[in-house]
PDB file of C-alpha atoms in Angstrom:
ATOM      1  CA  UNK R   1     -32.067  -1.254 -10.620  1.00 58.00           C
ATOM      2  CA  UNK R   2     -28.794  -0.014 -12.269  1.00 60.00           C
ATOM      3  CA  UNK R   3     -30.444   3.682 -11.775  1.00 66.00           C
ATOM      4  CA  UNK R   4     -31.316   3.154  -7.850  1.00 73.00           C
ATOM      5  CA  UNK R   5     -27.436   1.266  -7.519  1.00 69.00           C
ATOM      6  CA  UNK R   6     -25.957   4.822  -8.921  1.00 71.00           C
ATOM      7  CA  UNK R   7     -28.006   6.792  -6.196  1.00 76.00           C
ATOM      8  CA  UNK R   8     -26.992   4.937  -3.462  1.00 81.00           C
ATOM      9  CA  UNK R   9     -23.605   5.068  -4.205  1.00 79.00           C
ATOM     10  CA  UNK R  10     -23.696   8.937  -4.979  1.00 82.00           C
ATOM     11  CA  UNK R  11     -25.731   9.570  -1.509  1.00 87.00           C
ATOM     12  CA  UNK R  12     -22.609   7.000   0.297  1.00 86.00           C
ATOM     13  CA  UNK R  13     -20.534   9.509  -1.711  1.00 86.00           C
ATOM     14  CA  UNK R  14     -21.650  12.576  -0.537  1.00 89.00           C
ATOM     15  CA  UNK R  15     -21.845  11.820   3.101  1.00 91.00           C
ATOM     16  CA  UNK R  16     -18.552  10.140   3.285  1.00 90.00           C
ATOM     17  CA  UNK R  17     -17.249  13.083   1.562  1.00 90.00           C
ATOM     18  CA  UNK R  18     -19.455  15.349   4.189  1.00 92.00           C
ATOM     19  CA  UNK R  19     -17.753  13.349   7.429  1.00 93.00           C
ATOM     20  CA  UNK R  20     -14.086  13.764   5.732  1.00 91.00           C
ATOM     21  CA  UNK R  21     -14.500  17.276   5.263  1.00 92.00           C
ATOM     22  CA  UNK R  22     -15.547  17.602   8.919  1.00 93.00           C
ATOM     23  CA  UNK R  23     -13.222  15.526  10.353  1.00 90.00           C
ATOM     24  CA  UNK R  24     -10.279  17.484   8.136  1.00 90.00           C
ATOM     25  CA  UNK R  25     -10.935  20.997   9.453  1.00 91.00           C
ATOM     26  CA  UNK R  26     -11.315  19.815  12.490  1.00 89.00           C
ATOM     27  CA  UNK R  27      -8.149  17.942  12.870  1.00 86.00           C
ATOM     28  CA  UNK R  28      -6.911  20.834  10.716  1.00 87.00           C
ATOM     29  CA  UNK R  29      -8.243  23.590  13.511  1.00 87.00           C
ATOM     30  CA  UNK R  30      -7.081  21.744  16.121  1.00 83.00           C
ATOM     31  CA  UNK R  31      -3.453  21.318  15.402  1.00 81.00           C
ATOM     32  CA  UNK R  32      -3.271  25.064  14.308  1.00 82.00           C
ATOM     33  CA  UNK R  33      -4.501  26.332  17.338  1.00 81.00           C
ATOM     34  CA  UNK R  34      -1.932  23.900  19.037  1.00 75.00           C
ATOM     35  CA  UNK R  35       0.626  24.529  17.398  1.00 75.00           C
ATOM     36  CA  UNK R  36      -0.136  28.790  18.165  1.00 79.00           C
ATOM     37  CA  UNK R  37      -0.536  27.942  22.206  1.00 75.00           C
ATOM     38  CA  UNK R  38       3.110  26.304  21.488  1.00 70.00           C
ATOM     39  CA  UNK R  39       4.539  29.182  20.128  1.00 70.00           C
ATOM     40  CA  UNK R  40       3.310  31.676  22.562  1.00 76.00           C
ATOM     41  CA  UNK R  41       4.173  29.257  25.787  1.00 73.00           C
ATOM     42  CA  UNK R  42       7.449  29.061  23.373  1.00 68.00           C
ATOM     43  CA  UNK R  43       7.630  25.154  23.814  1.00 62.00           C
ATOM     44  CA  UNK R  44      10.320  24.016  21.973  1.00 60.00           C
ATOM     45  CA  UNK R  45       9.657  20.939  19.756  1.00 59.00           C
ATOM     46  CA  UNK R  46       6.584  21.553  18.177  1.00 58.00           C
ATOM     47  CA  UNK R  47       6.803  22.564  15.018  1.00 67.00           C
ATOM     48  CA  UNK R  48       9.067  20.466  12.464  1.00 74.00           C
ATOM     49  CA  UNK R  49       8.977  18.690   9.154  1.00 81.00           C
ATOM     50  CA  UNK R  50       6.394  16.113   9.883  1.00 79.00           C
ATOM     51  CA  UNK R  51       3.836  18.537  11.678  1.00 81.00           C
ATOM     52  CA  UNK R  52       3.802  20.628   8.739  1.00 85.00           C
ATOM     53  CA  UNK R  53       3.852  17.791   6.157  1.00 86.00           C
ATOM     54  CA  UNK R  54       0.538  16.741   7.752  1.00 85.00           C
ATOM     55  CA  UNK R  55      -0.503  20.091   7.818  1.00 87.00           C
ATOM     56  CA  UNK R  56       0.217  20.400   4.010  1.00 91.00           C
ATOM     57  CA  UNK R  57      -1.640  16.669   3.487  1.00 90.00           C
ATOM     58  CA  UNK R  58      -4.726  17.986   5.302  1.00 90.00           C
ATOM     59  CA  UNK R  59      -4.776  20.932   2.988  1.00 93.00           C
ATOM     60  CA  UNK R  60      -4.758  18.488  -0.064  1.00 94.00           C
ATOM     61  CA  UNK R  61      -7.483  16.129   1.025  1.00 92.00           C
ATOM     62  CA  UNK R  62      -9.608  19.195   1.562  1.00 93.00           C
ATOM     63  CA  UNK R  63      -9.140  20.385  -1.815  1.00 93.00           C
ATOM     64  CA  UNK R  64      -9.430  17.396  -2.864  1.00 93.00           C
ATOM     65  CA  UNK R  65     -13.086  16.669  -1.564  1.00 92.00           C
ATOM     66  CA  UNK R  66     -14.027  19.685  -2.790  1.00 93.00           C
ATOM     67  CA  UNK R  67     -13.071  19.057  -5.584  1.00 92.00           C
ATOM     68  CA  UNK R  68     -14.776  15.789  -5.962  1.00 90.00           C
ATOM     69  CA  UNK R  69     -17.869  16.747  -4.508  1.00 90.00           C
ATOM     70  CA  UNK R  70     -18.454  20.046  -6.918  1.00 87.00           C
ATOM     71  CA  UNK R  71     -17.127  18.065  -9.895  1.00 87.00           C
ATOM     72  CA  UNK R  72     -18.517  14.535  -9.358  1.00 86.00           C
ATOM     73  CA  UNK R  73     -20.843  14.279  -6.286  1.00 85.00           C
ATOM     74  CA  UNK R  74     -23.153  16.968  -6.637  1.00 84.00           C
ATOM     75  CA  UNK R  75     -23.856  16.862 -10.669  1.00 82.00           C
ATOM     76  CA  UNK R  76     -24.828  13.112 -10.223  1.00 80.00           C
ATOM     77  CA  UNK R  77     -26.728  13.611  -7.642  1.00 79.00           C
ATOM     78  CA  UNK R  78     -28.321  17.193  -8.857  1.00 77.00           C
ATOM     79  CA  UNK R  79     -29.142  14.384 -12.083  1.00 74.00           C
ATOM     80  CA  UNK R  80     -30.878  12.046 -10.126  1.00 74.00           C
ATOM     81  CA  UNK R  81     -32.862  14.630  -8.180  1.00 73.00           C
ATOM     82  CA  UNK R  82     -34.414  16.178 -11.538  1.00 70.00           C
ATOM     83  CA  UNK R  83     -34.332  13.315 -13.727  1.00 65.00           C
ATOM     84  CA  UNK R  84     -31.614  15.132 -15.731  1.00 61.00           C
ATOM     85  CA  UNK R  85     -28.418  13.611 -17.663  1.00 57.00           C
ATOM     86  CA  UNK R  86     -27.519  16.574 -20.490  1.00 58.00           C
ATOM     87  CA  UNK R  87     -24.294  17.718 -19.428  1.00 65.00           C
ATOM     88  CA  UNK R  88     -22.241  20.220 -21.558  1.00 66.00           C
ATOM     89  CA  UNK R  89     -18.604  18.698 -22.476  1.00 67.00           C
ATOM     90  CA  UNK R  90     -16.916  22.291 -22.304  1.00 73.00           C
ATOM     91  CA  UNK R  91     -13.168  23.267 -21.381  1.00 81.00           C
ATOM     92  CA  UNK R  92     -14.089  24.047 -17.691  1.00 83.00           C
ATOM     93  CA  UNK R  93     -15.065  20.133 -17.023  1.00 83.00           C
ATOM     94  CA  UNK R  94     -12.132  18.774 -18.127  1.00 86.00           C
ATOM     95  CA  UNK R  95      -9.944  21.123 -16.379  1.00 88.00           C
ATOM     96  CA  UNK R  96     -12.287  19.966 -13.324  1.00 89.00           C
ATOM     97  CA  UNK R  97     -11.230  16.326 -13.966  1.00 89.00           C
ATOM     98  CA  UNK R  98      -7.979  17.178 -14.652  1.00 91.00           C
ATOM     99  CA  UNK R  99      -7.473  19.124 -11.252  1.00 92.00           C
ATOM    100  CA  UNK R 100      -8.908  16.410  -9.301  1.00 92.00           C
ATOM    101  CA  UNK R 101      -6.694  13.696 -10.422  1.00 93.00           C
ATOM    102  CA  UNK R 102      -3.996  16.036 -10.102  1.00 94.00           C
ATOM    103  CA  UNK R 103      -4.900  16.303  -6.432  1.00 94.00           C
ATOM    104  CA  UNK R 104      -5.209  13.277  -5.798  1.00 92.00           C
ATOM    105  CA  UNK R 105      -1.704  12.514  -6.954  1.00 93.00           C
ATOM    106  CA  UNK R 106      -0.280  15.116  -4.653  1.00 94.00           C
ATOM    107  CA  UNK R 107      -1.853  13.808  -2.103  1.00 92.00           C
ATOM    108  CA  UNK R 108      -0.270  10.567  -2.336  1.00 89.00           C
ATOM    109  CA  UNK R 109       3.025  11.697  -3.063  1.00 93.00           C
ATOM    110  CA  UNK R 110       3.320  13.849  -0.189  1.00 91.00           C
ATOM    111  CA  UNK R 111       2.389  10.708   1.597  1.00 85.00           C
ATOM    112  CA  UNK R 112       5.077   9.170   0.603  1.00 86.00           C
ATOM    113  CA  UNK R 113       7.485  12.325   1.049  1.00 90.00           C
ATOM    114  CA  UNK R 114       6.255  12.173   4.718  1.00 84.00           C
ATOM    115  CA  UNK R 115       7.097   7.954   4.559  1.00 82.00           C
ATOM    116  CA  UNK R 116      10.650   9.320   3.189  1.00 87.00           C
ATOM    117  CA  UNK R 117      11.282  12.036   6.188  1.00 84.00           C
ATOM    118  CA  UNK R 118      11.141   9.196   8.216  1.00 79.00           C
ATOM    119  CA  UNK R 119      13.174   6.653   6.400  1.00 80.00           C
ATOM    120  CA  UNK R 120      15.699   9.506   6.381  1.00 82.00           C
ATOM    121  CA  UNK R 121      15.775  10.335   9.883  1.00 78.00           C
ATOM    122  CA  UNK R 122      16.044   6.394  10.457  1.00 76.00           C
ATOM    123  CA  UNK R 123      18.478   5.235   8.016  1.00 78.00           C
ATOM    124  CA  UNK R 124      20.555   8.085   7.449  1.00 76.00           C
ATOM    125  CA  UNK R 125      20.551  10.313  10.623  1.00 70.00           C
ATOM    126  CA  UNK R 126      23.884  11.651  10.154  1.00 73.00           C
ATOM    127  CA  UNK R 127      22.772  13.200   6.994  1.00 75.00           C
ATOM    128  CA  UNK R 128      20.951  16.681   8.622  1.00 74.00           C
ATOM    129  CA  UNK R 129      20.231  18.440   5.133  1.00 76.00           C
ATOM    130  CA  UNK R 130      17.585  15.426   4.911  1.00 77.00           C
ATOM    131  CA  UNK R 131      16.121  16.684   8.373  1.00 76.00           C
ATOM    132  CA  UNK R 132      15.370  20.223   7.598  1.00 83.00           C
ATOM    133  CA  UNK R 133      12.056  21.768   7.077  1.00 82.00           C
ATOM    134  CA  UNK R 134      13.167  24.396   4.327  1.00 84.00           C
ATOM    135  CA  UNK R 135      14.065  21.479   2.106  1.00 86.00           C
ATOM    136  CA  UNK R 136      10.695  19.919   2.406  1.00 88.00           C
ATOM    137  CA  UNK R 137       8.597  23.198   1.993  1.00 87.00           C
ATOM    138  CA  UNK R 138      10.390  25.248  -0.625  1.00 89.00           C
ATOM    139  CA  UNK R 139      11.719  22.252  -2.672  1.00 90.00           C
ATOM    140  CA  UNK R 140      10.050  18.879  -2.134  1.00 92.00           C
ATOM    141  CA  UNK R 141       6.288  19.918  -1.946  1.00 93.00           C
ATOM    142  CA  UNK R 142       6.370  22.769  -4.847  1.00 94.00           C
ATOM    143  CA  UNK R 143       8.310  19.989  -7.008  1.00 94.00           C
ATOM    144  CA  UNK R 144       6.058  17.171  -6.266  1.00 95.00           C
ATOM    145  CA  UNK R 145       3.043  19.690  -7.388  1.00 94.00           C
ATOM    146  CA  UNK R 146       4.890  20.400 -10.465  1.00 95.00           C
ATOM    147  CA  UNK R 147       6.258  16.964 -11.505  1.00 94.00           C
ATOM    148  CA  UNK R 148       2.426  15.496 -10.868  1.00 95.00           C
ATOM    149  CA  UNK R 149       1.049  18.515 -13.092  1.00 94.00           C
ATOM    150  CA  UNK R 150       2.951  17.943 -15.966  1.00 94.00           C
ATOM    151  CA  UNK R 151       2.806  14.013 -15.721  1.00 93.00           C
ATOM    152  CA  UNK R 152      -0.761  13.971 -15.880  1.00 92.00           C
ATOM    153  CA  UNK R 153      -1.233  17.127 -18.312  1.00 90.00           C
ATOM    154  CA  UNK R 154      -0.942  14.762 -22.193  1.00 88.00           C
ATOM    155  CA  UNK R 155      -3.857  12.701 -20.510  1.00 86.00           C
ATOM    156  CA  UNK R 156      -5.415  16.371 -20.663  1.00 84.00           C
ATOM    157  CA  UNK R 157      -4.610  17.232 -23.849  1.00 84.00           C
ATOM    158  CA  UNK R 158      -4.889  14.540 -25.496  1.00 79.00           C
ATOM    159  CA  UNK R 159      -8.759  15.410 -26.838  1.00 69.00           C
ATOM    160  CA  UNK R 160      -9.759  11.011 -26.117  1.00 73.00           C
ATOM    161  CA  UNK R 161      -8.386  10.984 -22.698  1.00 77.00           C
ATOM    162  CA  UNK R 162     -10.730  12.826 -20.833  1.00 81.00           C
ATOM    163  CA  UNK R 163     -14.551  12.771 -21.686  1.00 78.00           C
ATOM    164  CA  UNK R 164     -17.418  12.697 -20.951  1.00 77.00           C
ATOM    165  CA  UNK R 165     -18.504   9.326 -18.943  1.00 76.00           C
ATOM    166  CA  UNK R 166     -21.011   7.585 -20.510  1.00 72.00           C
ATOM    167  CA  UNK R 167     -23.561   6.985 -17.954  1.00 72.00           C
ATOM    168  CA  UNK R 168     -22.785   9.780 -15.324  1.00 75.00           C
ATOM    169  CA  UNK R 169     -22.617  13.630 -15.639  1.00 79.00           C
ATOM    170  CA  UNK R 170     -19.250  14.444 -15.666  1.00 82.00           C
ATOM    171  CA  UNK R 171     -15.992  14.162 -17.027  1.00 83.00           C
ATOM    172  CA  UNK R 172     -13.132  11.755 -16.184  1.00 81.00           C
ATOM    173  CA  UNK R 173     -10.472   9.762 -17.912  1.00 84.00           C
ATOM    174  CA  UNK R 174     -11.827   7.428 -19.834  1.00 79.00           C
ATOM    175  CA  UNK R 175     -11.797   3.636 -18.593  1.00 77.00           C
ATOM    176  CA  UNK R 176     -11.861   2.072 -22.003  1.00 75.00           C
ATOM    177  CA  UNK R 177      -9.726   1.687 -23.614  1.00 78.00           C
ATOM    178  CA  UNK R 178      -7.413   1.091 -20.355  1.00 79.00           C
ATOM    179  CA  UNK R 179      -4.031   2.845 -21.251  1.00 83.00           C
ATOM    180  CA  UNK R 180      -5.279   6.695 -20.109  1.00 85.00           C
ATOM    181  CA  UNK R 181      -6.492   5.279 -16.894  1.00 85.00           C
ATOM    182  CA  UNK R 182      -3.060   2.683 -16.241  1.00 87.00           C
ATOM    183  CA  UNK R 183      -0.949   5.425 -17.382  1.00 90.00           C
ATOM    184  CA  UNK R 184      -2.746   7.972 -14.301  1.00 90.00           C
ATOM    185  CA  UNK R 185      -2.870   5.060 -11.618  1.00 87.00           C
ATOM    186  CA  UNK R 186       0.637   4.128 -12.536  1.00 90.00           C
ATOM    187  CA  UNK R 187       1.279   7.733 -11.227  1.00 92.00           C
ATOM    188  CA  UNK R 188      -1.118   8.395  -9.091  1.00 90.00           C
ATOM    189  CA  UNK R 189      -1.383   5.476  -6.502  1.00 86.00           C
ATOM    190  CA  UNK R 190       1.720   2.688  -7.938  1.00 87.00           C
ATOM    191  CA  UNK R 191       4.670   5.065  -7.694  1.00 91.00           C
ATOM    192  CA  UNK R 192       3.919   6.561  -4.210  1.00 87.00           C
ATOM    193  CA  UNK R 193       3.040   2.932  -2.835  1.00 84.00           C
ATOM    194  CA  UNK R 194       5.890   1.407  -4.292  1.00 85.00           C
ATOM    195  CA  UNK R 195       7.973   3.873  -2.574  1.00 86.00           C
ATOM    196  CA  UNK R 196       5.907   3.743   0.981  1.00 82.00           C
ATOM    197  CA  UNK R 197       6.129   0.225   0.607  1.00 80.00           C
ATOM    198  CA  UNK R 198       9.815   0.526  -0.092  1.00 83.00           C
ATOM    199  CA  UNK R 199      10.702   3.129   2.699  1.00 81.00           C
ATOM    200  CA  UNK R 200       8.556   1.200   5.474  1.00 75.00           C
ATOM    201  CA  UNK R 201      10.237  -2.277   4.747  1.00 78.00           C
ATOM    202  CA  UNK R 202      14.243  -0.356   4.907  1.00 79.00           C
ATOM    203  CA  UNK R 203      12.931   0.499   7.821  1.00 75.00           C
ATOM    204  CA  UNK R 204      11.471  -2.523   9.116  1.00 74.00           C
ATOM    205  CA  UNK R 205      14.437  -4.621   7.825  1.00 75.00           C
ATOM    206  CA  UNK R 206      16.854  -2.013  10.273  1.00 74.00           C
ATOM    207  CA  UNK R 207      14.802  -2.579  13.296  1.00 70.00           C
ATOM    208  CA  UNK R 208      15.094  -5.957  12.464  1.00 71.00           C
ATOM    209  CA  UNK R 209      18.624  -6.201  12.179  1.00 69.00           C
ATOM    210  CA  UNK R 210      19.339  -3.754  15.139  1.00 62.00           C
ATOM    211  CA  UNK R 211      17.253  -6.341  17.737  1.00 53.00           C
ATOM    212  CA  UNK R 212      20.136  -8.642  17.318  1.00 45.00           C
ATOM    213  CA  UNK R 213      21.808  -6.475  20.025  1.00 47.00           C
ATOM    214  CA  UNK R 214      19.792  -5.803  23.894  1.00 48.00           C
ATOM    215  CA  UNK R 215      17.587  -3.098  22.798  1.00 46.00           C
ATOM    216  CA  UNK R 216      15.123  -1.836  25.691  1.00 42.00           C
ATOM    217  CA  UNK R 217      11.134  -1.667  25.894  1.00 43.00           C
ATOM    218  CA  UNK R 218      10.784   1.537  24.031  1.00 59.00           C
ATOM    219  CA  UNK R 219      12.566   0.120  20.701  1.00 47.00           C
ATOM    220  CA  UNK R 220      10.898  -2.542  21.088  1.00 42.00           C
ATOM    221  CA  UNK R 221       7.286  -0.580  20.895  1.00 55.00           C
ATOM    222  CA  UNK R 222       8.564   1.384  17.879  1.00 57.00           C
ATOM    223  CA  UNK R 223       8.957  -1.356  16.151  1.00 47.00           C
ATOM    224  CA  UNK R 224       5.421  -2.510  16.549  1.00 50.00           C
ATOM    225  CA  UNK R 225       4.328   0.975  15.947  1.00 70.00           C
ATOM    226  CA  UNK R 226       6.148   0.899  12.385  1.00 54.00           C
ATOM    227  CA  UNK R 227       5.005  -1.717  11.499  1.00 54.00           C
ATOM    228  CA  UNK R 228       1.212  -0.980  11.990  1.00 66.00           C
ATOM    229  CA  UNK R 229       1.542   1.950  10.164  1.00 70.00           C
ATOM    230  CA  UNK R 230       2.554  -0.543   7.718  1.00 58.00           C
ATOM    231  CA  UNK R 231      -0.500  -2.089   8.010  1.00 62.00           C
ATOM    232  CA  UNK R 232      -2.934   0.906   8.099  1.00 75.00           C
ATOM    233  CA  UNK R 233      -0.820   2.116   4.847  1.00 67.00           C
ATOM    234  CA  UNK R 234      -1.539  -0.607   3.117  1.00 66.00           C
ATOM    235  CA  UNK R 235      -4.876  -1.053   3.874  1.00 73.00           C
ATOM    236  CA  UNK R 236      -5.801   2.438   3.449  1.00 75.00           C
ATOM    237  CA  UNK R 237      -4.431   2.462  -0.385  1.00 66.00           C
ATOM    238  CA  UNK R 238      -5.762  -0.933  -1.011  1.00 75.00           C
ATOM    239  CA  UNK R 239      -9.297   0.199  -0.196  1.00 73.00           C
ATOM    240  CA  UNK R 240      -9.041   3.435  -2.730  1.00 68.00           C
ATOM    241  CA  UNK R 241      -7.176   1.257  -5.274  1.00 69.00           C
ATOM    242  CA  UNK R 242      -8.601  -2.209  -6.021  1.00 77.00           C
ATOM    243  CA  UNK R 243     -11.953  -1.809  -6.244  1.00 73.00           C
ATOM    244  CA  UNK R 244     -11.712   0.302  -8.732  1.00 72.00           C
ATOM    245  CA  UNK R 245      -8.963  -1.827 -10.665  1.00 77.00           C
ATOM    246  CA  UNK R 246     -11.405  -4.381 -10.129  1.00 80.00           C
ATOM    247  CA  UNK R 247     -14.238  -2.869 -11.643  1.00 75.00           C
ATOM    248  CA  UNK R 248     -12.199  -1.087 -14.419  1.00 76.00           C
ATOM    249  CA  UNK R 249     -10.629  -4.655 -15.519  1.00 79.00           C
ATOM    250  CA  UNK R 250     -14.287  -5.993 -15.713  1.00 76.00           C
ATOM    251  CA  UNK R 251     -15.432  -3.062 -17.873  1.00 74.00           C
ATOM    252  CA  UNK R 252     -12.833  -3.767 -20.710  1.00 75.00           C
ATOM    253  CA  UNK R 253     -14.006  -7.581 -20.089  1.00 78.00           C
ATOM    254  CA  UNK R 254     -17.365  -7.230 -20.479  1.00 70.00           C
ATOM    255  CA  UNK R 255     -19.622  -3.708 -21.394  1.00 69.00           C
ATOM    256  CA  UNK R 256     -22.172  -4.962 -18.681  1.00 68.00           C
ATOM    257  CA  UNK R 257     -20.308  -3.401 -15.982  1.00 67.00           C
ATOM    258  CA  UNK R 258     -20.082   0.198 -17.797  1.00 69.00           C
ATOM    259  CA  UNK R 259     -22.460   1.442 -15.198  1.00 68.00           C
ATOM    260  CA  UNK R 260     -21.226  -0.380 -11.920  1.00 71.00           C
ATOM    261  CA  UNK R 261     -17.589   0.325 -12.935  1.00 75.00           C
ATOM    262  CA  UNK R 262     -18.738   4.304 -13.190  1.00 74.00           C
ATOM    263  CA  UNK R 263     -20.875   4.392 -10.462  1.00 76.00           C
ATOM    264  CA  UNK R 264     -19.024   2.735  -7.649  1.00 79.00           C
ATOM    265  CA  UNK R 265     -15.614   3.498  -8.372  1.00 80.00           C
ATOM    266  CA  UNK R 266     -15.336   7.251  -7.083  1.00 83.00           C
ATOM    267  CA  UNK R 267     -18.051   6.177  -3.965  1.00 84.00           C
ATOM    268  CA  UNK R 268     -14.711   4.059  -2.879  1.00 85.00           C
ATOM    269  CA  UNK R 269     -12.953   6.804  -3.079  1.00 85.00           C
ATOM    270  CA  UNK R 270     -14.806   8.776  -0.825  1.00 87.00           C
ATOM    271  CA  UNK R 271     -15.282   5.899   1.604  1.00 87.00           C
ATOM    272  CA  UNK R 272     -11.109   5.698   1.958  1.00 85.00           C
ATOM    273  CA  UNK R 273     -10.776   9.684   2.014  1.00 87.00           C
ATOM    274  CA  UNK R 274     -13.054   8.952   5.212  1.00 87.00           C
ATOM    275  CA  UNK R 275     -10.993   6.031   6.487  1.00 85.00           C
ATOM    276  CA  UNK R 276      -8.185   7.715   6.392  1.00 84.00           C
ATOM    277  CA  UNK R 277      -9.232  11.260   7.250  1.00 86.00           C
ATOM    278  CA  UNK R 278     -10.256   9.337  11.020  1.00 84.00           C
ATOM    279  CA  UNK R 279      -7.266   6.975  10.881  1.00 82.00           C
ATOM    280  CA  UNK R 280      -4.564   9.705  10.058  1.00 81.00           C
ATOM    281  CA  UNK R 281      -3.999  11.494  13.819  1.00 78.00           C
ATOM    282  CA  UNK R 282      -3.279   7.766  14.991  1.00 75.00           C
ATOM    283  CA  UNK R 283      -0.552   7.107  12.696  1.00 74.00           C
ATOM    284  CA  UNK R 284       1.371  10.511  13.571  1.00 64.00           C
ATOM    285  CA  UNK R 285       2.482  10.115  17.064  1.00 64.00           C
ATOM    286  CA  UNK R 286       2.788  14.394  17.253  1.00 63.00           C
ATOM    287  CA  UNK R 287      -0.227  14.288  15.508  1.00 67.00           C
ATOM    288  CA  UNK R 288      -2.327  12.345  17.779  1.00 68.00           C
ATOM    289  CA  UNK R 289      -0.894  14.104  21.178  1.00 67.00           C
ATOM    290  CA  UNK R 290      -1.610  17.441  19.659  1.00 63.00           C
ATOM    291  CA  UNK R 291      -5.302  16.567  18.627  1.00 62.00           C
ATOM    292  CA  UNK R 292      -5.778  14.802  22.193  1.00 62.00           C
ATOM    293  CA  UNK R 293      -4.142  16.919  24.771  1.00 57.00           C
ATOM    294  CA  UNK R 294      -6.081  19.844  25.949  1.00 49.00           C
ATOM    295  CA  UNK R 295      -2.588  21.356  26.682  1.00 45.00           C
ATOM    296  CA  UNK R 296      -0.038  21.452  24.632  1.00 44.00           C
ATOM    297  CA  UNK R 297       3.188  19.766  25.990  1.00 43.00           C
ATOM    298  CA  UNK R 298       6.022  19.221  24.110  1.00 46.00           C
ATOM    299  CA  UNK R 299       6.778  15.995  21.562  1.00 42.00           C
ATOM    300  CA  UNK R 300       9.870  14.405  20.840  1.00 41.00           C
ATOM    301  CA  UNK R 301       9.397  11.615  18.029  1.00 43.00           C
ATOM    302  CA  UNK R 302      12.259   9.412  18.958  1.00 40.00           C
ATOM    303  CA  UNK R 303      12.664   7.987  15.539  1.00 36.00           C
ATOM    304  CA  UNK R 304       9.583   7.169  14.853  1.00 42.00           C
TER     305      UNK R 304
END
């Protein structure tokens, strides 16, 4: 039963993986080749700091898919299609495991340095060195790659914290005992949602404050717009996140769930790269008229 659970999962895995690598490039294609007709019918407007932050995050959920799926998806299910579980624990697959947690941090923090972009053009418009794209592409980005490398390099080499798993081919931190894996989700998902969560409700809490003067219909609708992106952000990071803390908590509980806890928890994670891979365009408002229009017009994000 256990063995038909873990092939389930890794087929979910590997199509939800599949869909979100579509849907990427295609979103990816699409705002390229926008974003060229733009330049060349030199509209004004187009490109700017959040266009290319999305651009960047696209670029990091690819890799990261890849990642996942040459690493994870494809030697478990390569294992179940020949009956096969040897798997060699060499240099190569923890640098593998290493790289994939590494992107996955990135990803998330460059979530939250798109969150920030906003709360800055919000909160503290007057400040314009907060508004420029140089900052964000030659400082923010290479030093959020750096600072997540070299947080999450002593899980590498420390020789316990990444191993082989016990009851799937390929290496990962180790869920038991629970520091290595607290001390990577502490990095990887609580530090960038503590700060989206932080940035979105600053922001909410100014809209707030501003609607005790007349404001007209279009504040109005930004404020409900923020605030659903509240709600998809949360959503979005509770699906990749709690399961897995879930299952994790029960494995140091009770040895019974060593297989479930190894066998579902990176399926969720290609279910939310999925979610959010469709949901994304939708929560950029440039973003969404550049994938939609068959023209491109110009886009002002009025404070979005």
């Amino acid at each position: 039963m256990e063995r038909i659970i873990s092939f389930i999962s890794t087929l979910v895995s590997l199509i939800a993986d599949s869909l979100a690598l579509i849907f990427s490039f295609i979103i990816l294609f699409l705002l390229i080749l926008r974003t060229i007709q733009a330049k060349l019918n030199r509209i004004p407007n187009v490109i700017d700091v959040p266009l290319i932050l999305s651009i960047n995050i696209l670029c990091i959920m690819i890799g990261k898919i890849l990642i996942q799926t040459s690493h994870i998806t494809y030697p478990s299910m390569k294992t179940y299609l020949q009956n096969r579980t040897s798997i060699k624990n060499d240099f190569s697959c923890h640098v593998r495991a290493y790289l994939l947690w590494c992107f996955i941090g990135i990803l998330y923090w460059n979530y939250a340095l798109l969150t920030f972009f906003r709360f800055a053009r919000i909160i503290y418009s007057q400040h314009k060195y907060l508004h420029r794209l140089s900052y964000y592409l030659y400082v923010f980005v290479p030093l959020i790659v750096l600072i997540i490398l070299l947080l999450i390099l002593p899980v590498f080499l420390i020789s316990s914290g990444i191993q082989i798993t016990p009851t799937q081919p390929y290496c990962d931190v180790v869920f038991k005992p629970v520091g290595y894996i607290v001390y990577i989700g502490v990095i990887v998902f609580v530090i960038p949602y503590g700060m989206i969560c932080m940035f979105y409700f600053c922001i909410a809490r100014f809209l707030r404050r501003t609607t005790t003067m007349p404001l007209n219909q279009e504040r109005n609708r930004r404020d409900y717009r923020v605030i659903k992106r509240i709600v998809l952000n949360v959503i979005i990071l509770g699906i990749v996140s709690t399961p897995g803390v879930i299952l994790i908590i029960l494995y140091n509980i009770d040895n019974r769930f060593e297989d479930f806890t190894y066998s579902i928890t990176w399926p969720m994670s290609s279910i939310a790269a999925l979610i959010f891979t469709i949901i994304f365009p939708f929560i950029t408002t440039k973003l969404c008229c550049l994938v939609k229009r068959n023209e491109v017009i110009p886009v002002v994000e009025n404070l979005q």
